[in-house]
Amino acid sequence: MSQEKIAILGGGVSAMTAAVYLTDQQNWQQKYDITIYQLGWRLGGKGASGRNSQIGERIEEHGLHVWFGSYVNSFRAIENVYNNLNRPSNMPLSSWEDAFKPHSFVVLQEYIDNAWETWPIDFPVLDGNPADATLDLHFWQLIEMAVAWLRKFIGTLEEEVSKHNKITKLQTTKRRDRSLLQHLASQVSQAFDDVEDEVEDFFQSTHDELREIWSTPSILSQQLQRLVNLRSADKDLSNAKDRLVVWYLVRKLKRWLNSEAVELLDDNPNIRRAYICADLGIAVLIGLIKDRVFAKGFGSINNIDFKAWLKKNGANKEYTVESAPVRGFYDLVFGFVDGNFEEGDVEAGVATLAMLRLMLCYRGGVMWKMQAGMGDVIFAPIYELLKSRGVKFEFFSEVDSLLPSVDQNGKHVVEQINITQQVTLKDGSYQPFVFVKGLPCWPSSPLLDQVVPEQANEIKQHNINLESFWSDWPSVYQNTFGQPLPTKSLQRGVDFDKVIFGISVASLVHLCPELLQLDNKLNDQAKKVKTVATQAFQVWLNKTDEQLGFNYSPPSEERPILSGFSQPFDTWAAMSNLIHVEDWPSNGPKNIAYFCSAFGCADYPPRTDHNFPIEQKAQVKANALNKLQTEMQSLWPSAYDQQQFDWSVLFAPGNNMDEQRFDSQYWRVNVDPSERYVLSVTGSSQYRLSTGGSIFTNLYLTGDWIQTGVNAGCVEAAVMAGMQTSRAICGIPASISGEDGFEPDGA
């Protein structure tokens, strides 16, 4: 049997996941011949990182990369990579458990009375490996876990408001409400033998028409939890009264919150934060039932923005809709069209399902921190594994265009792939790694000693960025050598049979205009699934978090990951855990801080505007300087002297004590089509295609921009897309956790 040739375009998470699963069978080479074509010198896409050999082999990222403990498919995939790679035990990051560590300390920022207040949250650590968890939760299972969290916050609120002599006894008077409580009592009494005396009296009163029905918030939330525990076990959606009971109880709890807790919110952070969490949970529960998500699926509420959906379902506009948890979620998914922080837009179905999964499905820590750069932890081992399996890599291969045709059966196909060869290698192949303390890593710039000297010299002299869409390398090359950069055309049936398009969605209009003209759905996807530019900066510091004045660390002494802060750079992560994997002298930095956010950019000029990325990067620097000069005092008070930022806290060479010390730090702007973050703007999920959803029978789309069961920009969606692509081609993997998340459960 002849091999089928597969061309993989791009080296991001999705493309590499597809390659890993395509090669998981021992006899895969009898079936396939796989070549990966990658722009520049490294894999990673939006997750690429590099080591700077000029400055301490420091890690330089596209932004902050953290995995969540609910990334079931991602952990399965990376565990598979490490297990198959089987690194020696004495090698750094020899196992996935070495490469990732659970993280539970999350910080949110509240803006109260014109000042920032810090809301530290130390999430419980849950037993288990994320790879062994599941995202395939039935409607009642999601409700069950949401109610468990709600009960916790209701208990806190009841205890707190009682200290202020507020009412905690609740009465039920309406006949319909009595019938719902009778249903609740009958269901719980039949299933539980250990009902407390107080609860037994409450249940009896529901059946005695002559008695008044009295309860407390704790009793109601406890019995609600018992009911949904039953429905979670039997997954029975047939009895509408079950849902009406949930509807009634959470709305009764909501009325109690508004009558007894609201006036205490401004003066008591504990009450305010418990109220926000409870109110958020109640609004979600009301919305899921009122909008019949169990029958229509989460996709049915993607026609409205998440904040608008919360308002529609009764969430407190002032405290909950604009709360730190909600703002933090928009920050997490960079949910701002064109980087306009006044234009937050995330589909309600996508946001609700994602928040439920993040909170309810995690194992270990709610987050997991990588113990080196993402390139070191993820893409280096993937490259090593694929290389050892016989996958071919063509670095410095810039995809220019995909051209269509019709095959002998009248089917649309990709006929040709045009590629520019960016450099000429001395030996015809490229060895991409540098080794830092024994760990294979991608460098932050290409290893030009492997490039023919005359080209290497020009790249150095002109400071060429071989990864930039706006690179002037083609014109520099033309002017220097009197001819254009060499190109090659891959032909269907000769160089490839199938194409995996793993370059991000914003590249479609540039690389595939002829395909878009023929395929209306692919054209809609290119236009309707939007992206946003992002920005990031990293600083290395001479002071610890505590020395900077941040004194909220939990008993575990975990460093904070913070969001919901001022714009831009709404997210800060303390990353001192990475100092030991960089290569500093003994008097090196004590701390590292990462910052990131969306970046304001609505218009992108033609690629001939070579100054565009330079100008945008300069804006990021200005934003970063302003962040340090004017915004960080509430978090780092000891980094300021008489209201002025003390630049000496930055680790930098030389004796400068002013803001020039920032010049040796790291900042970047991600404006390239392949680097922009994929958004989930209202109504866009319907335009996402499946991996084989185009009219071109040999084209497979992959990335966090296709239809996955997450439909949001994140590693988990990217991994799921890669798994779907592999399965469409070879049948592996057979199952993907959570891919049907937007489908209804029935009833």
XYZ file of C-alpha atoms in Angstrom:
747
model
C 0.000 0.000 0.000
C 1.432 3.387 -1.000
C 1.878 6.055 1.626
C -0.518 8.980 1.760
C 1.402 12.231 1.908
C 0.187 14.738 4.479
C 1.378 18.345 4.497
C 0.904 20.078 7.849
C 1.014 23.862 7.590
C 1.991 25.564 10.840
C 3.449 24.335 14.106
C 0.970 25.475 16.746
C -0.819 23.399 19.369
C -3.506 22.032 17.040
C -1.209 21.074 14.205
C 1.247 19.367 16.534
C -1.522 17.550 18.395
C -2.803 16.218 15.074
C 0.707 15.040 14.191
C 1.152 13.281 17.538
C -2.087 11.325 17.236
C -1.551 10.542 13.541
C 1.736 8.887 14.494
C 0.491 7.077 17.592
C 0.103 3.760 15.771
C 3.340 1.816 15.469
C 2.762 1.153 11.774
C 1.826 4.726 10.922
C 4.719 5.095 8.435
C 3.212 2.358 6.285
C 0.186 4.615 5.841
C 1.481 8.175 5.934
C 4.387 10.384 4.944
C 4.101 13.542 7.076
C 5.926 16.833 6.534
C 5.465 19.922 8.710
C 6.086 23.314 7.080
C 6.926 26.009 9.613
C 7.592 29.721 9.268
C 10.874 30.726 10.918
C 12.945 28.643 13.269
C 10.597 27.299 15.940
C 7.327 25.580 16.640
C 4.613 26.955 18.896
C 2.406 29.429 17.088
C 0.834 31.700 19.703
C 2.453 29.487 22.328
C 6.014 29.801 21.055
C 8.681 30.890 23.502
C 12.415 31.453 23.197
C 15.567 31.597 25.272
C 17.630 34.797 25.059
C 21.281 33.742 25.058
C 22.402 37.363 25.489
C 20.531 37.865 28.778
C 20.654 34.955 31.193
C 19.016 32.443 28.815
C 15.831 34.059 30.050
C 12.441 32.807 28.852
C 10.619 35.168 26.482
C 6.967 34.316 25.883
C 4.169 35.580 23.640
C 2.284 36.233 26.865
C 1.211 34.426 30.007
C 0.510 30.726 29.424
C -1.226 28.801 32.196
C -3.175 25.566 31.854
C -6.374 24.970 33.780
C -7.014 21.827 35.772
C -10.064 21.191 33.602
C -8.008 20.889 30.398
C -8.740 17.178 30.234
C -7.722 16.606 26.621
C -4.626 18.774 26.879
C -3.284 16.828 29.843
C -4.077 13.529 28.144
C -2.160 14.656 25.073
C 0.914 15.972 26.897
C 1.025 12.964 29.233
C 1.014 10.804 26.114
C 3.937 12.802 24.686
C 6.096 12.569 27.808
C 5.326 8.896 28.362
C 6.263 8.015 24.792
C 9.324 10.254 24.784
C 10.574 8.492 27.921
C 13.272 11.000 28.817
C 16.009 9.831 31.216
C 14.989 10.358 34.835
C 18.057 12.541 35.498
C 17.109 14.968 32.733
C 15.263 18.213 33.555
C 11.500 17.926 33.056
C 11.722 14.202 32.415
C 8.007 13.677 33.065
C 4.820 15.695 32.702
C 4.576 15.830 36.511
C 7.952 17.623 36.533
C 6.863 19.942 33.734
C 3.592 21.040 35.412
C 2.800 21.895 39.011
C -0.707 22.505 40.362
C -1.537 26.076 41.269
C -4.415 27.170 43.489
C -3.778 30.822 44.382
C -5.758 33.228 42.203
C -6.188 36.935 42.875
C -8.901 39.254 41.566
C -9.028 43.018 41.784
C -12.115 44.987 42.814
C -12.478 48.709 42.193
C -14.247 50.049 45.294
C -14.645 53.751 46.131
C -12.075 54.763 43.505
C -9.434 52.417 44.859
C -8.293 48.889 44.037
C -8.939 46.187 46.605
C -7.296 42.787 46.425
C -9.477 39.662 46.534
C -7.232 36.655 47.196
C -8.739 33.222 46.503
C -7.022 30.002 47.509
C -8.952 27.310 45.637
C -9.206 23.848 47.194
C -6.833 21.246 45.812
C -8.748 18.274 44.439
C -7.324 14.782 44.199
C -6.565 13.382 40.802
C -4.848 13.816 37.485
C -6.579 16.221 35.047
C -6.059 13.638 32.306
C -8.370 11.245 34.162
C -11.219 13.755 34.541
C -14.072 14.368 32.123
C -15.827 17.263 30.421
C -18.751 15.074 29.389
C -21.166 16.265 32.030
C -24.927 15.893 31.798
C -27.100 18.941 32.483
C -27.976 17.757 36.001
C -24.303 17.075 36.788
C -23.454 20.673 35.951
C -26.380 21.869 38.061
C -25.304 19.597 40.910
C -21.814 21.037 41.124
C -23.030 24.603 40.672
C -25.488 24.145 43.529
C -22.722 22.719 45.728
C -20.757 25.962 45.288
C -23.919 28.022 45.755
C -24.664 26.269 49.034
C -21.208 27.191 50.304
C -21.739 30.896 49.594
C -25.292 30.887 50.974
C -23.955 29.406 54.217
C -21.319 32.119 54.458
C -23.882 34.841 53.806
C -26.379 33.495 56.327
C -23.714 33.454 58.988
C -22.457 36.938 58.130
C -25.805 38.721 57.829
C -27.047 37.189 61.067
C -24.271 39.134 62.813
C -26.031 42.275 61.621
C -29.402 41.136 62.980
C -30.746 40.447 59.513
C -33.610 38.028 58.822
C -32.641 34.421 58.161
C -36.098 32.836 58.543
C -38.007 32.534 55.278
C -41.716 31.924 54.782
C -43.532 30.301 51.865
C -47.155 31.346 51.342
C -48.204 30.782 47.723
C -50.076 27.571 46.916
C -47.979 26.851 43.816
C -44.799 27.277 45.817
C -46.157 24.901 48.482
C -46.744 22.267 45.776
C -43.157 22.627 44.610
C -41.877 22.194 48.155
C -44.107 19.137 48.507
C -42.417 17.679 45.414
C -39.009 18.483 46.893
C -39.960 16.883 50.227
C -41.295 13.707 48.632
C -38.232 13.249 46.419
C -35.708 13.839 49.195
C -37.590 11.914 51.902
C -37.809 8.816 49.708
C -34.091 8.861 48.963
C -32.485 9.960 52.224
C -32.953 8.260 55.580
C -30.897 10.719 57.592
C -33.017 13.850 57.249
C -32.440 16.156 60.224
C -35.240 16.957 62.681
C -35.367 20.579 61.557
C -35.624 19.489 57.934
C -38.217 16.813 58.770
C -40.371 19.468 60.393
C -39.957 21.670 57.318
C -41.006 18.794 55.039
C -44.038 17.960 57.183
C -45.181 21.570 57.125
C -45.224 21.533 53.318
C -47.853 18.744 53.376
C -49.966 20.214 56.187
C -52.194 22.850 54.660
C -52.961 24.238 58.140
C -49.324 24.943 58.964
C -47.144 27.835 57.882
C -43.996 26.858 56.016
C -40.825 28.282 57.520
C -37.256 27.582 56.422
C -33.830 29.153 56.297
C -31.456 29.830 53.387
C -29.245 26.980 54.600
C -32.124 24.509 54.711
C -33.297 25.482 51.245
C -29.832 25.264 49.693
C -29.159 21.947 51.452
C -32.369 20.352 50.198
C -31.838 21.783 46.743
C -28.455 20.087 46.705
C -30.027 16.796 47.726
C -32.579 16.998 44.925
C -30.020 17.732 42.229
C -27.786 14.976 43.621
C -30.632 12.574 42.831
C -31.152 13.941 39.336
C -27.434 13.915 38.701
C -27.375 10.214 39.515
C -30.335 9.209 37.353
C -29.932 11.987 34.727
C -33.719 12.136 34.448
C -34.886 15.276 32.662
C -38.469 14.154 32.202
C -40.110 15.742 35.252
C -40.563 19.472 34.743
C -41.272 19.875 38.471
C -37.621 19.134 39.254
C -36.560 22.123 37.209
C -39.347 24.277 38.634
C -38.156 23.461 42.155
C -34.648 24.624 41.254
C -36.143 27.722 39.637
C -38.275 28.518 42.670
C -35.608 27.922 45.304
C -32.836 29.931 43.671
C -35.226 32.810 43.032
C -36.333 32.686 46.682
C -32.683 32.757 47.747
C -32.135 35.661 45.378
C -34.972 37.669 46.994
C -33.482 36.966 50.417
C -30.066 38.144 49.248
C -31.493 41.372 47.896
C -33.503 42.110 51.019
C -30.908 41.235 53.652
C -27.414 41.467 52.120
C -27.319 44.242 49.522
C -27.116 47.153 51.959
C -24.084 45.522 53.606
C -22.062 45.032 50.426
C -20.103 48.284 50.399
C -18.804 47.963 53.932
C -18.126 44.245 54.267
C -15.821 42.555 51.709
C -16.695 39.054 52.952
C -20.413 39.640 52.418
C -19.855 41.420 49.104
C -17.704 38.643 47.657
C -19.955 35.833 48.846
C -22.937 37.777 47.480
C -21.288 38.204 44.078
C -20.507 34.492 43.834
C -23.974 33.451 45.002
C -25.726 35.972 42.755
C -23.629 34.873 39.792
C -24.488 31.237 40.449
C -28.197 32.015 40.834
C -28.304 33.996 37.579
C -26.604 31.126 35.739
C -29.000 28.540 37.204
C -32.032 30.678 36.373
C -30.797 31.250 32.833
C -30.013 27.591 32.165
C -33.535 26.602 33.176
C -35.456 29.572 31.753
C -33.699 29.291 28.383
C -34.190 25.505 28.361
C -30.496 24.847 27.781
C -31.063 21.206 28.739
C -33.329 20.873 25.688
C -31.670 23.303 23.287
C -27.996 23.118 24.250
C -25.524 25.804 25.310
C -25.265 26.897 21.694
C -28.820 28.238 21.904
C -27.693 31.159 24.084
C -24.730 32.171 21.931
C -26.889 34.879 20.351
C -26.337 37.148 23.361
C -23.274 38.483 25.169
C -22.506 36.859 28.524
C -22.905 40.043 30.576
C -26.183 40.843 28.838
C -27.381 37.290 29.558
C -26.514 37.678 33.244
C -28.480 40.946 33.381
C -31.401 39.288 31.608
C -31.449 36.593 34.286
C -31.468 38.969 37.222
C -27.813 39.348 38.156
C -27.132 42.536 40.090
C -25.935 45.027 37.472
C -23.683 47.019 39.776
C -22.081 44.313 41.861
C -22.269 41.059 39.891
C -22.345 41.819 36.166
C -19.299 44.079 36.493
C -17.722 42.030 39.270
C -14.106 40.917 39.398
C -14.914 37.273 38.482
C -16.843 38.337 35.379
C -14.306 40.964 34.336
C -11.552 38.442 34.998
C -13.182 35.986 32.600
C -13.329 38.590 29.823
C -9.653 39.313 30.532
C -8.870 35.590 30.398
C -10.269 35.218 26.870
C -9.116 38.695 25.721
C -12.806 39.277 24.994
C -12.565 42.804 23.608
C -13.286 43.512 19.952
C -10.348 45.358 18.336
C -8.794 45.593 21.804
C -11.394 48.178 22.852
C -11.884 47.556 26.564
C -15.303 49.205 26.358
C -16.425 46.588 23.805
C -16.424 43.346 25.767
C -18.151 40.599 23.800
C -18.240 36.877 24.605
C -20.999 34.466 23.636
C -23.126 33.539 26.648
C -23.167 29.817 25.861
C -19.409 29.672 25.374
C -18.743 31.700 28.533
C -21.200 29.839 30.755
C -20.004 26.388 29.711
C -16.378 27.442 30.041
C -16.848 28.939 33.519
C -18.737 25.871 34.733
C -16.017 23.573 33.410
C -13.170 25.661 34.822
C -14.749 25.709 38.271
C -16.403 22.298 38.413
C -14.249 19.917 36.365
C -10.711 20.583 37.533
C -8.370 18.101 39.169
C -5.310 18.915 41.229
C -5.068 22.694 41.172
C -7.600 24.950 39.487
C -4.580 25.984 37.398
C -1.296 24.288 36.518
C 1.899 26.269 36.033
C 4.503 25.214 33.507
C 7.940 24.882 35.039
C 9.772 26.446 32.093
C 8.746 28.267 28.923
C 5.843 26.894 26.912
C 8.268 26.149 24.099
C 10.438 24.154 26.510
C 7.592 22.299 28.238
C 5.267 21.630 25.298
C 6.840 22.078 21.893
C 10.357 20.793 22.512
C 9.169 17.356 23.683
C 6.593 17.217 20.865
C 9.317 17.978 18.321
C 11.634 15.354 19.830
C 8.911 12.730 19.773
C 7.757 13.455 16.233
C 11.329 13.624 14.948
C 12.103 10.250 16.514
C 9.001 8.814 14.857
C 10.105 9.929 11.412
C 8.035 13.082 10.843
C 9.851 15.552 8.586
C 10.213 19.240 9.442
C 10.783 22.047 6.972
C 11.676 25.145 8.986
C 11.939 28.598 7.372
C 9.047 27.676 5.080
C 6.605 30.552 4.725
C 3.272 29.504 3.246
C 2.203 32.031 0.617
C -0.976 30.585 -0.849
C -3.198 27.561 -1.297
C -4.716 27.124 -4.745
C -7.845 25.104 -5.567
C -8.808 22.762 -8.373
C -11.296 20.004 -9.173
C -10.269 16.349 -9.135
C -11.228 13.631 -11.602
C -14.448 13.033 -9.661
C -15.523 16.653 -9.840
C -14.695 17.293 -6.184
C -13.076 20.500 -4.984
C -9.511 19.990 -3.733
C -6.442 21.945 -2.736
C -4.223 21.494 -5.759
C -1.129 23.519 -4.942
C 0.659 25.045 -1.963
C 3.114 27.853 -2.669
C 5.935 28.335 -0.171
C 8.786 30.821 0.158
C 12.056 29.380 1.421
C 13.222 32.080 3.833
C 16.870 31.025 4.172
C 19.382 28.629 2.683
C 20.797 26.210 5.227
C 24.422 25.139 5.100
C 23.649 21.451 5.508
C 20.123 21.377 4.117
C 18.530 20.682 7.514
C 18.084 22.688 10.683
C 18.869 21.640 14.254
C 16.596 23.938 16.238
C 17.560 23.551 19.903
C 19.829 25.213 22.378
C 20.406 23.455 25.694
C 19.938 25.394 28.913
C 21.017 23.519 32.018
C 20.497 20.273 30.135
C 17.019 21.157 28.849
C 16.362 21.381 25.074
C 14.863 24.794 24.318
C 13.977 26.962 21.354
C 16.177 30.058 21.044
C 14.561 33.496 20.836
C 16.265 34.104 17.491
C 17.338 31.730 14.708
C 20.638 29.872 14.960
C 22.258 31.715 12.091
C 25.455 29.677 12.202
C 23.422 27.043 10.335
C 22.474 29.558 7.590
C 24.793 30.348 4.684
C 27.023 33.250 5.812
C 25.981 35.830 3.207
C 22.301 35.496 4.224
C 23.090 35.299 7.945
C 25.062 38.547 7.736
C 22.167 40.373 6.061
C 19.682 39.079 8.635
C 21.923 40.322 11.459
C 22.701 43.652 9.825
C 19.063 44.502 9.102
C 17.685 42.953 12.307
C 15.282 40.843 10.261
C 12.296 39.252 11.990
C 11.624 36.044 10.049
C 8.339 35.477 11.898
C 6.713 38.805 11.031
C 3.937 39.153 8.467
C 5.363 42.644 7.777
C 8.998 41.521 7.464
C 11.138 43.441 4.961
C 13.334 40.392 4.385
C 11.993 39.785 0.829
C 12.968 43.321 -0.263
C 16.314 43.209 1.573
C 17.091 39.881 -0.072
C 16.070 41.202 -3.502
C 18.199 44.322 -3.131
C 21.213 42.408 -1.854
C 21.229 39.367 -4.110
C 19.461 40.725 -7.177
C 16.765 38.077 -7.191
C 13.684 37.189 -5.127
C 13.694 34.679 -2.324
C 13.449 31.143 -3.699
C 10.007 29.550 -3.757
C 8.618 26.094 -4.255
C 5.207 24.798 -5.237
C 3.883 21.635 -3.650
C 1.632 19.704 -6.017
C -1.272 17.445 -5.113
C -0.509 13.826 -5.872
C 3.227 14.486 -5.921
C 4.156 16.363 -2.745
C 0.947 15.955 -0.771
C -2.391 14.215 -0.828
C -3.974 15.818 2.241
C -3.420 19.241 3.774
C -3.787 20.124 7.450
C -4.195 23.896 7.695
C -2.933 24.696 11.186
C -2.303 28.404 10.680
C -4.738 30.631 12.558
C -8.045 31.896 11.202
C -6.919 35.476 10.522
C -4.477 34.098 7.937
C -7.226 32.630 5.756
C -7.909 35.874 3.889
C -4.213 36.265 3.088
C -3.313 32.686 2.187
C -6.575 31.283 0.802
C -8.487 33.990 -1.130
C -9.144 31.629 -4.051
C -10.530 29.016 -1.668
C -12.756 31.571 0.046
C -14.217 32.620 -3.299
C -15.402 29.059 -3.897
C -16.507 28.139 -0.368
C -19.090 30.467 1.163
C -18.990 28.760 4.562
C -15.216 28.965 4.754
C -15.465 32.609 3.718
C -18.019 33.247 6.480
C -15.717 31.611 9.000
C -12.799 33.792 7.899
C -14.899 36.936 8.367
C -17.169 36.102 11.315
C -14.740 34.333 13.670
C -12.816 37.375 14.810
C -9.415 37.831 16.387
C -7.769 40.471 18.553
C -4.179 41.596 18.914
C -2.537 41.090 22.310
C 0.351 42.645 24.197
C 2.713 41.399 26.873
C 5.728 42.424 28.882
C 8.015 40.713 31.371
C 10.230 42.298 33.990
C 12.970 40.728 36.079
C 13.129 42.158 39.585
C 15.549 42.654 42.462
C 12.797 42.212 45.054
C 10.445 39.425 46.023
C 6.688 39.921 45.935
C 6.681 40.580 49.682
C 9.527 43.097 49.344
C 7.490 44.850 46.669
C 4.671 45.110 49.202
C 2.351 42.324 48.026
C 1.414 40.540 51.240
C -1.502 38.286 50.395
C 0.286 34.974 49.943
C -1.552 31.856 51.189
C -0.062 29.284 53.603
C 1.234 27.333 50.592
C 3.299 30.423 49.659
C 2.179 30.089 46.059
C 2.836 33.167 43.957
C -0.231 35.070 42.701
C -1.875 34.885 39.296
C -3.998 38.027 39.176
C -6.680 39.339 36.836
C -9.500 41.871 36.693
C -7.010 44.719 37.110
C -6.754 48.083 35.333
C -6.416 48.220 31.554
C -4.274 47.631 29.704
C -2.316 44.775 31.251
C -5.221 43.533 33.319
C -3.358 40.315 34.160
C -0.210 39.875 36.253
C 1.497 36.652 37.238
C 4.396 36.346 39.659
C 6.759 33.841 38.014
C 9.732 33.551 40.357
C 9.440 29.771 39.941
C 11.220 30.156 36.585
C 14.406 31.826 37.810
C 16.165 28.525 38.482
C 15.552 27.237 34.938
C 17.078 30.369 33.433
C 20.855 30.851 33.615
C 21.680 33.790 35.825
C 24.784 34.507 37.910
C 24.536 34.153 41.681
C 23.626 37.849 41.973
C 20.852 37.544 39.399
C 17.185 38.543 39.738
C 15.016 37.454 42.664
C 11.670 37.642 40.914
C 9.894 37.769 37.543
C 6.577 39.393 36.662
C 4.532 38.668 33.539
C 1.826 41.054 32.283
C -0.584 40.696 29.367
C -3.868 41.950 27.903
C -5.654 42.657 24.660
C -4.105 45.363 22.473
C -6.044 48.156 20.810
C -5.768 47.785 17.045
C -8.658 47.920 14.589
C -6.853 48.315 11.264
C -4.007 46.247 9.851
C -2.085 47.708 6.891
C -0.732 45.764 3.895
C 2.410 43.743 4.500
C 4.492 46.324 2.650
C 4.141 48.637 5.683
C 7.268 47.283 7.343
C 7.201 49.854 10.150
C 3.765 48.809 11.412
C 4.906 46.163 13.953
C 7.724 48.450 15.103
C 5.257 51.243 15.793
C 2.854 48.923 17.597
C 5.635 47.455 19.719
C 6.642 50.990 20.712
C 3.072 51.518 21.910
C 3.341 48.393 24.061
C 6.486 49.801 25.651
C 4.681 53.059 26.396
C 1.770 51.101 27.885
C 4.154 49.048 30.029
C 6.011 52.098 31.322
C 2.728 53.742 32.218
C 1.607 50.580 34.010
C 4.675 50.635 36.225
C 4.697 54.389 36.737
C 1.023 54.900 37.588
C -0.888 51.639 38.094
C 1.066 49.144 40.197
C 1.230 51.040 43.472
C -1.848 49.318 44.865
C -0.147 45.930 44.370
C 3.518 46.879 44.859
C 3.434 49.806 47.336
C 7.058 49.260 48.377
C 8.195 49.715 44.770
C 7.322 53.415 45.002
C 9.131 56.291 46.643
C 7.061 59.436 47.172
C 4.505 58.217 44.621
C 7.227 57.618 42.022
C 8.133 54.170 40.724
C 11.558 53.111 41.955
C 13.284 51.889 38.811
C 16.027 50.265 40.869
C 13.650 47.376 41.629
C 14.195 46.207 38.036
C 17.096 43.850 37.509
C 19.191 45.394 34.736
C 22.831 45.701 33.706
C 24.678 48.957 34.236
C 24.271 51.687 36.797
C 21.219 53.489 35.432
C 18.640 54.227 38.103
C 15.946 55.687 35.846
C 13.450 54.224 33.430
C 16.233 53.228 31.044
C 16.457 50.117 33.198
C 13.257 49.039 31.473
C 15.085 48.878 28.126
C 16.675 45.560 29.085
C 13.317 43.980 29.965
C 11.064 42.197 27.428
C 7.897 43.340 25.695
C 6.080 42.374 22.515
C 2.956 42.964 20.467
C 1.083 40.109 18.787
C -0.451 41.690 15.692
C 0.480 39.102 13.066
C -2.530 37.295 11.575
C -1.323 33.966 12.971
C -0.670 35.416 16.439
C -3.903 37.254 17.192
C -6.147 35.720 19.816
C -9.301 34.012 18.591
C -12.493 35.563 19.985
C -15.965 34.176 20.639
C -18.012 37.235 19.723
C -21.785 37.001 19.940
C -23.249 34.762 17.266
C -19.916 33.624 15.810
C -19.948 29.972 16.896
C -22.471 29.127 14.187
C -19.823 29.985 11.577
C -17.164 27.664 12.963
C -16.620 24.674 10.692
C -15.586 21.193 11.711
C -12.110 20.028 10.733
C -13.388 18.616 7.443
C -16.150 21.157 7.016
C -14.898 22.956 3.908
C -15.861 21.916 0.374
C -12.263 20.856 -0.283
C -12.114 17.123 0.252
C -8.379 16.970 1.016
C -8.302 20.010 3.358
C -8.478 19.695 7.150
C -8.836 22.830 9.234
C -7.395 22.769 12.734
C -7.037 25.308 15.503
C -8.941 26.838 18.400
C -11.000 28.632 15.757
C -12.908 25.579 14.492
C -15.912 23.832 16.051
C -14.698 21.882 19.078
C -17.158 21.861 21.970
C -15.228 24.768 23.533
C -15.352 27.373 20.745
C -13.009 29.740 22.549
C -9.380 30.686 22.176
C -7.446 28.383 24.500
C -5.082 25.419 24.595
C -7.894 22.968 25.330
C -9.833 23.982 22.206
C -6.649 23.802 20.139
C -5.834 20.304 21.399
C -9.399 19.125 20.785
C -9.214 20.482 17.237
C -5.967 18.607 16.612
C -7.498 15.416 17.980
C -10.534 15.858 15.731
C -8.271 16.367 12.723
C -6.320 13.199 13.440
C -9.519 11.234 13.988
C -10.982 12.472 10.697
C -7.928 11.117 8.889
C -7.007 7.932 10.769
C -9.724 7.286 13.366
C -7.509 8.077 16.374
C -8.372 9.092 19.063
C -11.738 7.388 19.258
C -13.180 9.764 21.856
C -12.616 13.404 22.790
C -13.889 14.571 26.140
C -16.397 17.401 25.994
C -16.631 17.789 22.227
C -20.441 17.608 22.372
C -20.659 20.267 25.068
C -22.984 22.505 23.067
C -25.412 19.731 22.239
C -28.658 19.383 24.262
C -29.210 16.569 26.757
C -32.840 16.141 25.759
C -36.268 16.676 27.349
